[in-house]
CSV table of N, CA and C in Angstrom, one decimal:
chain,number,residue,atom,x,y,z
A,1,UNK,N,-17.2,11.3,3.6
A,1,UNK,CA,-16.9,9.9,4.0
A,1,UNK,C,-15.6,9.4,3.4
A,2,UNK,N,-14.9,9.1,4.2
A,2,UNK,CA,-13.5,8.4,3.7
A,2,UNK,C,-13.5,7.1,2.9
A,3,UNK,N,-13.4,6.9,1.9
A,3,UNK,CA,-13.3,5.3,1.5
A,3,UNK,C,-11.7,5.5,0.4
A,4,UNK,N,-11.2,3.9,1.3
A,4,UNK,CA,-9.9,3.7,0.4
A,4,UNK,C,-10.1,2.2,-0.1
A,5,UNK,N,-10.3,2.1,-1.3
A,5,UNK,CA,-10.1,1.1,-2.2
A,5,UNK,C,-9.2,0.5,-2.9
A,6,UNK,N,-8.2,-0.7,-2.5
A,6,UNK,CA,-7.6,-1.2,-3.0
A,6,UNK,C,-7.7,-2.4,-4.2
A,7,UNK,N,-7.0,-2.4,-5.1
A,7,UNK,CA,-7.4,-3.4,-6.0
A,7,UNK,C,-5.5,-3.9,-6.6
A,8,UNK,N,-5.6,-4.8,-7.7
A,8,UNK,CA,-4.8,-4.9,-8.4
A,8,UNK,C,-3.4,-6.6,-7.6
A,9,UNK,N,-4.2,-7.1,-6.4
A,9,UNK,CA,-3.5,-8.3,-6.4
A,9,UNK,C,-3.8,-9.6,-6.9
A,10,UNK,N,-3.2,-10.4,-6.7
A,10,UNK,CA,-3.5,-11.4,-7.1
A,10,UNK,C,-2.4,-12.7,-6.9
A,11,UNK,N,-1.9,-13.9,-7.6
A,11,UNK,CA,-1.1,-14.7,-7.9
A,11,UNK,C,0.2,-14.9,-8.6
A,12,UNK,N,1.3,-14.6,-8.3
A,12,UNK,CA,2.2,-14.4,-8.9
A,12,UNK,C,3.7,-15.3,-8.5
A,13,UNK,N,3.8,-15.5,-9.5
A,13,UNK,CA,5.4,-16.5,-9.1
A,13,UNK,C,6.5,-15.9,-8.3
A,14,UNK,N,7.2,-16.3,-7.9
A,14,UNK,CA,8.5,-15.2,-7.2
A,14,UNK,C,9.3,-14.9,-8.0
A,15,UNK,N,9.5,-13.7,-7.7
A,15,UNK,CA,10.4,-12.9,-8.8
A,15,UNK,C,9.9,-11.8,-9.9
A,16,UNK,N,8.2,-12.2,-9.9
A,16,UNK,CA,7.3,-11.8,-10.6
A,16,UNK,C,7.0,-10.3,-9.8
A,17,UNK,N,6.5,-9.3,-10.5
A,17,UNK,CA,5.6,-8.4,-10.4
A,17,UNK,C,4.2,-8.3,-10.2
A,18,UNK,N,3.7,-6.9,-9.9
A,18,UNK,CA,2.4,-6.7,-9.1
A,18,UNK,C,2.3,-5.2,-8.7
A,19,UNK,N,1.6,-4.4,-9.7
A,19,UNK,CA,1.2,-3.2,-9.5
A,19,UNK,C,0.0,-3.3,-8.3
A,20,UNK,N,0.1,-2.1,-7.0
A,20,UNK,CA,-1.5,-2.5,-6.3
A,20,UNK,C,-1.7,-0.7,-6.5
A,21,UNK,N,-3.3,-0.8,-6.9
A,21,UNK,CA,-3.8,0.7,-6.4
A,21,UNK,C,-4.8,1.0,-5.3
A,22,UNK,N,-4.7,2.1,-5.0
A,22,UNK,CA,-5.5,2.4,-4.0
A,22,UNK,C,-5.9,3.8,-4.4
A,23,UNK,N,-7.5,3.4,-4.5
A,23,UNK,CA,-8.7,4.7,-5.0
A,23,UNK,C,-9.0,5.6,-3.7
A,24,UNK,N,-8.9,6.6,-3.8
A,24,UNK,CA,-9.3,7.2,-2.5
A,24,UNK,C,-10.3,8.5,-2.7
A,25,UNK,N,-11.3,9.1,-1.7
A,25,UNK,CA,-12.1,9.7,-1.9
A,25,UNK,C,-12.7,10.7,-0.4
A,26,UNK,N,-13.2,11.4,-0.5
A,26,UNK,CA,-13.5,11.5,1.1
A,26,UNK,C,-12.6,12.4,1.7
A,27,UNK,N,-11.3,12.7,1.4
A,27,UNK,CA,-10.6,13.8,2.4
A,27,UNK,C,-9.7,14.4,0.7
A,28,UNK,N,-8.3,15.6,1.6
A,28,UNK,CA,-8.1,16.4,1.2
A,28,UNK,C,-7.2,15.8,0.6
A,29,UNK,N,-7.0,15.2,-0.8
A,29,UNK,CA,-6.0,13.9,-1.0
A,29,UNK,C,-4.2,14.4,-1.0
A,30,UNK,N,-4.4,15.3,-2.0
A,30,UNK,CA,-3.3,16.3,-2.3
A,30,UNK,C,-2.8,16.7,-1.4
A,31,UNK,N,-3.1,16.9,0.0
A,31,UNK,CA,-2.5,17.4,1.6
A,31,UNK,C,-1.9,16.5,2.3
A,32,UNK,N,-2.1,15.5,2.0
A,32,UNK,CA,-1.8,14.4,2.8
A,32,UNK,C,-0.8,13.3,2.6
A,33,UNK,N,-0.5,12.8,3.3
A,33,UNK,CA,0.7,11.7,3.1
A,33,UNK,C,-0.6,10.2,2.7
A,34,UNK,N,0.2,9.0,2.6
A,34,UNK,CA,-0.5,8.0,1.9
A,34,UNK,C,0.5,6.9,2.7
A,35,UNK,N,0.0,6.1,2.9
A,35,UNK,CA,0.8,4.8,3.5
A,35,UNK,C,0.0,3.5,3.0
A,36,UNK,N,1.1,2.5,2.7
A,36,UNK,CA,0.8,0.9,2.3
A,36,UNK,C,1.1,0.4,3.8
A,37,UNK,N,0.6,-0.8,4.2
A,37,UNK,CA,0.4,-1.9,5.0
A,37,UNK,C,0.6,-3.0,4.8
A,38,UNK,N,1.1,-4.2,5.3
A,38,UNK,CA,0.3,-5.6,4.8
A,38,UNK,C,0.1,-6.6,6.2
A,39,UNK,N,-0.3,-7.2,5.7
A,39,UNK,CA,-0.7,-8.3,7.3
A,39,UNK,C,-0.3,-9.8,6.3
A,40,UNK,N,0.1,-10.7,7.1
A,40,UNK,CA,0.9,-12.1,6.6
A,40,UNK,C,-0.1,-13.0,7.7
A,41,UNK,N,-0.1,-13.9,6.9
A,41,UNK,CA,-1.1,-15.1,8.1
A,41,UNK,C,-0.9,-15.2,9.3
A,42,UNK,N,-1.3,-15.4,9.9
A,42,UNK,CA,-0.7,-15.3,11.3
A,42,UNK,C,0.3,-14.5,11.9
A,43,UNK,N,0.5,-12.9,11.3
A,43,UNK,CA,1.1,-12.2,12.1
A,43,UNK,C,0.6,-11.0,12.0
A,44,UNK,N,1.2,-10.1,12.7
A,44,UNK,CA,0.9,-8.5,13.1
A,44,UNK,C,0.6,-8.1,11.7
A,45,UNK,N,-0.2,-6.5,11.5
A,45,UNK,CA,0.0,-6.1,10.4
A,45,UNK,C,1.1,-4.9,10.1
A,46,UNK,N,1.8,-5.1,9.4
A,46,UNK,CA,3.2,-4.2,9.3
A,46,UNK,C,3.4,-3.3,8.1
A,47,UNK,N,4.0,-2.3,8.6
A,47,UNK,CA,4.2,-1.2,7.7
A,47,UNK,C,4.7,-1.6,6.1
A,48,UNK,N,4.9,-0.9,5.1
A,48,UNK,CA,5.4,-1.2,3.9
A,48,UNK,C,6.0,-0.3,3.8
A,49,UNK,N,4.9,1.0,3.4
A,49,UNK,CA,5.6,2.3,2.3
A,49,UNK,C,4.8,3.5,2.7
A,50,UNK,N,5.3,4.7,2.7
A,50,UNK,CA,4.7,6.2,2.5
A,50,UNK,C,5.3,6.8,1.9
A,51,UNK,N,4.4,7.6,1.2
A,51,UNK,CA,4.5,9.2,0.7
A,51,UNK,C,4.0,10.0,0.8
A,52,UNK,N,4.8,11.2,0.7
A,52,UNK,CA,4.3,12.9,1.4
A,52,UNK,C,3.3,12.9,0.3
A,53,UNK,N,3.0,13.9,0.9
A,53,UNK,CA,1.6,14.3,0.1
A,53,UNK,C,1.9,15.2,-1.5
A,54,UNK,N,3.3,15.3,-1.6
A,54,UNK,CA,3.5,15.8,-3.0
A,54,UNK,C,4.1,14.7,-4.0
A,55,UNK,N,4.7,13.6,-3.0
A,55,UNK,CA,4.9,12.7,-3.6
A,55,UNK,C,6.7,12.9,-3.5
A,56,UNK,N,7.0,14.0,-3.0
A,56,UNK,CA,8.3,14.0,-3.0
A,56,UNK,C,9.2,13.4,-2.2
A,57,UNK,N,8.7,12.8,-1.1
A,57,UNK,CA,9.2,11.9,0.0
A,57,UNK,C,8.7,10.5,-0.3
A,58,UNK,N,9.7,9.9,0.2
A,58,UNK,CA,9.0,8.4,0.2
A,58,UNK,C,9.9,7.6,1.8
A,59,UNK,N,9.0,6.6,1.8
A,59,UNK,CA,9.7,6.2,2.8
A,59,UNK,C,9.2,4.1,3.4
A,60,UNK,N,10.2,3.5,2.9
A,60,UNK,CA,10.4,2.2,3.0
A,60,UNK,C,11.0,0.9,4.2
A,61,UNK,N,10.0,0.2,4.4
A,61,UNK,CA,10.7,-0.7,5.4
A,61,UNK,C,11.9,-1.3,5.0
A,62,UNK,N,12.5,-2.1,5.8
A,62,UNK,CA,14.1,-2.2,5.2
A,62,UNK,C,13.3,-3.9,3.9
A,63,UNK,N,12.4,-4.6,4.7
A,63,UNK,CA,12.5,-5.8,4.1
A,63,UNK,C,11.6,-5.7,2.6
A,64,UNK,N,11.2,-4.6,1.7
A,64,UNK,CA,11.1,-4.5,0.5
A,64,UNK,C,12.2,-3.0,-0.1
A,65,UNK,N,12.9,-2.7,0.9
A,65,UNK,CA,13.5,-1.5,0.3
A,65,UNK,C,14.1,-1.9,-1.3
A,66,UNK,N,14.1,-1.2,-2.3
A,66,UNK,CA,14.7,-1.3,-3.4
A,66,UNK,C,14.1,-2.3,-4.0
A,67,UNK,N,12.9,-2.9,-3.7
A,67,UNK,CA,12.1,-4.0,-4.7
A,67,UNK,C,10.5,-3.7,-4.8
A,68,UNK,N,9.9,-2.4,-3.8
A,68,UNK,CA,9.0,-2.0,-4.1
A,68,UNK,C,8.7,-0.6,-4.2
A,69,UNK,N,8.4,0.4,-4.6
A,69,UNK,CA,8.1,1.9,-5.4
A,69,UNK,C,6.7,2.2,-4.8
A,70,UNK,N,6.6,3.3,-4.5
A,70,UNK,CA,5.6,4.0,-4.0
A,70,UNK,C,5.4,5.0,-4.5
A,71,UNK,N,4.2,5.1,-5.3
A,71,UNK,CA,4.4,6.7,-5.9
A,71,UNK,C,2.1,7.5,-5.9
A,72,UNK,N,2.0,8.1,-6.4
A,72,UNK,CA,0.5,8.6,-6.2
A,72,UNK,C,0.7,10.1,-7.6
A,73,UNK,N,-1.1,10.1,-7.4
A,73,UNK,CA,-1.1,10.7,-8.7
A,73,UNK,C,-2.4,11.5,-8.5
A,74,UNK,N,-1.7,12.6,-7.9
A,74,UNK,CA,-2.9,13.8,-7.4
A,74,UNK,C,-3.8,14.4,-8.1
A,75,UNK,N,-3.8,14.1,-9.3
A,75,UNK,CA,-5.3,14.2,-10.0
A,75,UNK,C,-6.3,13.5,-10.0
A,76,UNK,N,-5.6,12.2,-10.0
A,76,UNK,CA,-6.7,11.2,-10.1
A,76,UNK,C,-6.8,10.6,-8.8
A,77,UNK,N,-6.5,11.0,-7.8
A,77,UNK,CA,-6.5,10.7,-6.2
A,77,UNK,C,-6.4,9.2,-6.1
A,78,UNK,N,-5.1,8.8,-6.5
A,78,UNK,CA,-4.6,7.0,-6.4
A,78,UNK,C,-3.5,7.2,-5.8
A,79,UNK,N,-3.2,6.2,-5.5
A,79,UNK,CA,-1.5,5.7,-4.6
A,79,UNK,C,-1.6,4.4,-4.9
A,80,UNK,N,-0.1,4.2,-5.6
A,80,UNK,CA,0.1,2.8,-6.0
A,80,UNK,C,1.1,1.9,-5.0
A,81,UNK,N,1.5,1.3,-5.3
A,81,UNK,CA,2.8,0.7,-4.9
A,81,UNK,C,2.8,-0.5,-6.0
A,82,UNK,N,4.7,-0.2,-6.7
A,82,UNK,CA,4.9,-1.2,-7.8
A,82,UNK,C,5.8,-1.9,-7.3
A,83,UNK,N,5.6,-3.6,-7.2
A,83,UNK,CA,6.1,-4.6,-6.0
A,83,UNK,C,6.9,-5.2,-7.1
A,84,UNK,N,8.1,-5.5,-7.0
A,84,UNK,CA,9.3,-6.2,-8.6
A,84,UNK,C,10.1,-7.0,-7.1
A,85,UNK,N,10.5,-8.6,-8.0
A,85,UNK,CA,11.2,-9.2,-7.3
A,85,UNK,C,10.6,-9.3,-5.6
A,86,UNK,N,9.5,-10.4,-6.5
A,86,UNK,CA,8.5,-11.0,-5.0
A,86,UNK,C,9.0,-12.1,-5.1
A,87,UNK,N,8.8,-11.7,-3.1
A,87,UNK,CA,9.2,-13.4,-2.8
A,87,UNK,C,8.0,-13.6,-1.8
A,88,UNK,N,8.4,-15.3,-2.0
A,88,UNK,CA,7.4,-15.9,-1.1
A,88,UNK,C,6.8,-15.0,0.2
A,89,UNK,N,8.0,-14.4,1.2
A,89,UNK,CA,7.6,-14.1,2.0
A,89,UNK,C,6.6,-12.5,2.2
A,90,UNK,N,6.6,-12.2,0.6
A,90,UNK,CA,5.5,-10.9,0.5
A,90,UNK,C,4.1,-11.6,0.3
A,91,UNK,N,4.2,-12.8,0.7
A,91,UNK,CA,2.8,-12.8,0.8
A,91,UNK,C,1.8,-12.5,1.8
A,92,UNK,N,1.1,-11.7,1.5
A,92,UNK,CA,-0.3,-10.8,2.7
A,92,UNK,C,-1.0,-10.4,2.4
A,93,UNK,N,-2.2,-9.7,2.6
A,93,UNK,CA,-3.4,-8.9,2.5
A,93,UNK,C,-2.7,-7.3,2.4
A,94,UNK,N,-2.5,-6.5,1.4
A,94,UNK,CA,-1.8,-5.5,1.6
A,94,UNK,C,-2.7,-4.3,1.5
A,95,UNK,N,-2.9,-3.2,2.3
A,95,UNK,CA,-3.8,-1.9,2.5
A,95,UNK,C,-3.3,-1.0,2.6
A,96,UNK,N,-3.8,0.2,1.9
A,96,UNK,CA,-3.9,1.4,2.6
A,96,UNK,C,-4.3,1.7,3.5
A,97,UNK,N,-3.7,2.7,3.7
A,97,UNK,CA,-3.7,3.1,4.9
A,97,UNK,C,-4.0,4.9,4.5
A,98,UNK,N,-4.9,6.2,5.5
A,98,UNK,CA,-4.7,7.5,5.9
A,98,UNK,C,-4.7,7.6,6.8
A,99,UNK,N,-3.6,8.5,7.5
A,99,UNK,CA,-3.6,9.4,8.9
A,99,UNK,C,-4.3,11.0,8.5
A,100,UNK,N,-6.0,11.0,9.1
A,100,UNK,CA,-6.5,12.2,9.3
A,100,UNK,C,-6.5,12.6,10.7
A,101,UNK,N,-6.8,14.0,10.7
A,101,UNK,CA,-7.0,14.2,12.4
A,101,UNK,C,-8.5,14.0,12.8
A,102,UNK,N,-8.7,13.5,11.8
A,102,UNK,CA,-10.1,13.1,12.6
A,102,UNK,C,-10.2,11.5,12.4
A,103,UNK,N,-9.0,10.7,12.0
A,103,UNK,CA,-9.1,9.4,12.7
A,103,UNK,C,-8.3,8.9,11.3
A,104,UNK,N,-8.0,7.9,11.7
A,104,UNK,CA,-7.4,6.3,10.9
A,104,UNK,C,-8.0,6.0,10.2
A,105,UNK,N,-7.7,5.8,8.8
A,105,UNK,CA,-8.8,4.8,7.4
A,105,UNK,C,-8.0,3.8,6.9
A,106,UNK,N,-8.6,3.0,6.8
A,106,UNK,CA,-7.6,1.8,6.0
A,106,UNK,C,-9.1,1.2,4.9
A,107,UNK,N,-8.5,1.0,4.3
A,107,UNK,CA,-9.0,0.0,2.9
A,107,UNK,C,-9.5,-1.3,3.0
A,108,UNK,N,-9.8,-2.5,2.6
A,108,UNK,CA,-10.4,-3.5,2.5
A,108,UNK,C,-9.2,-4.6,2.7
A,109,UNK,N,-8.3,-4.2,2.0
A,109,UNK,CA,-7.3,-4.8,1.6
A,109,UNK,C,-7.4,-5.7,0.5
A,110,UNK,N,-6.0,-5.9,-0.4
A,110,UNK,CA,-6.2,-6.9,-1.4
A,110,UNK,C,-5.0,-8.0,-1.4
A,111,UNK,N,-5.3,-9.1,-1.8
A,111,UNK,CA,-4.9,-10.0,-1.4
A,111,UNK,C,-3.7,-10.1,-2.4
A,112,UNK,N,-2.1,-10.2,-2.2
A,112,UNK,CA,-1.3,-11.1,-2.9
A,112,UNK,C,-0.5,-12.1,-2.5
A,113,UNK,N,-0.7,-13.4,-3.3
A,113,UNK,CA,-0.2,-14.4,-2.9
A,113,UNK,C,0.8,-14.9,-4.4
A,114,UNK,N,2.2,-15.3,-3.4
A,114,UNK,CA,3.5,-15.4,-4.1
A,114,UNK,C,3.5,-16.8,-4.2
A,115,UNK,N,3.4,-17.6,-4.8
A,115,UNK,CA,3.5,-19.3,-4.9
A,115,UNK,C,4.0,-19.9,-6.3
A,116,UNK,N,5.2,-20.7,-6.2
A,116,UNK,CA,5.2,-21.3,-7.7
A,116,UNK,C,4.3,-22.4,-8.1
């Protein structure tokens, strides 16, 4: 059974930081690529971030490029993303996300909200 667990948001001023993790369990972790999401009030939910499954690729939307890091840690089957220099407009429900061939998993999602 696939389960992805996110944790680690919360309240933060703009400009401020916000490590998120995502627990994963259930498939072949180490083979696989890993992808962040987020969804904003009232709009679509949109891509963030991926990494290959060795961690050696990464790959960034343009509107956090260079202010958020995507990295994972194949022992302990996590994927982070470290969000520096938030702004208001990062605020969303942010998830993981796996592409298996036996279907789409996403996480619960966790909530960060950027407000002074």
């Amino acid at each position: 059974q696939v389960q992805l667990v996110e944790s680690g948001g919360g309240l933060v001023q703009p400009g401020g930081s916000l490590t998120l993790s995502c627990a994963t369990s259930g498939f072949s972790f180490g083979d696989t690529a890993m992808n962040w999401y987020r969804q904003a009030p009232g709009k679509r939910r949109e891509y963030v971030a991926s990494i290959g499954a060795t961690g050696g690729s990464t790959n960034y939307a343009a509107s956090v490029k260079g202010r958020f890091t995507i990295s994972r840690d194949n022992v302990k089957n996590m994927v982070y993303l470290q969000m520096d220099g938030l702004k208001f407009e990062d605020t969303a429900v942010y998830y993981c996300k796996v592409v298996l061939r036996r279907g789409d998993y996403w996480g619960q999602g966790t909530q960060v909200t950027v407000s002074s």
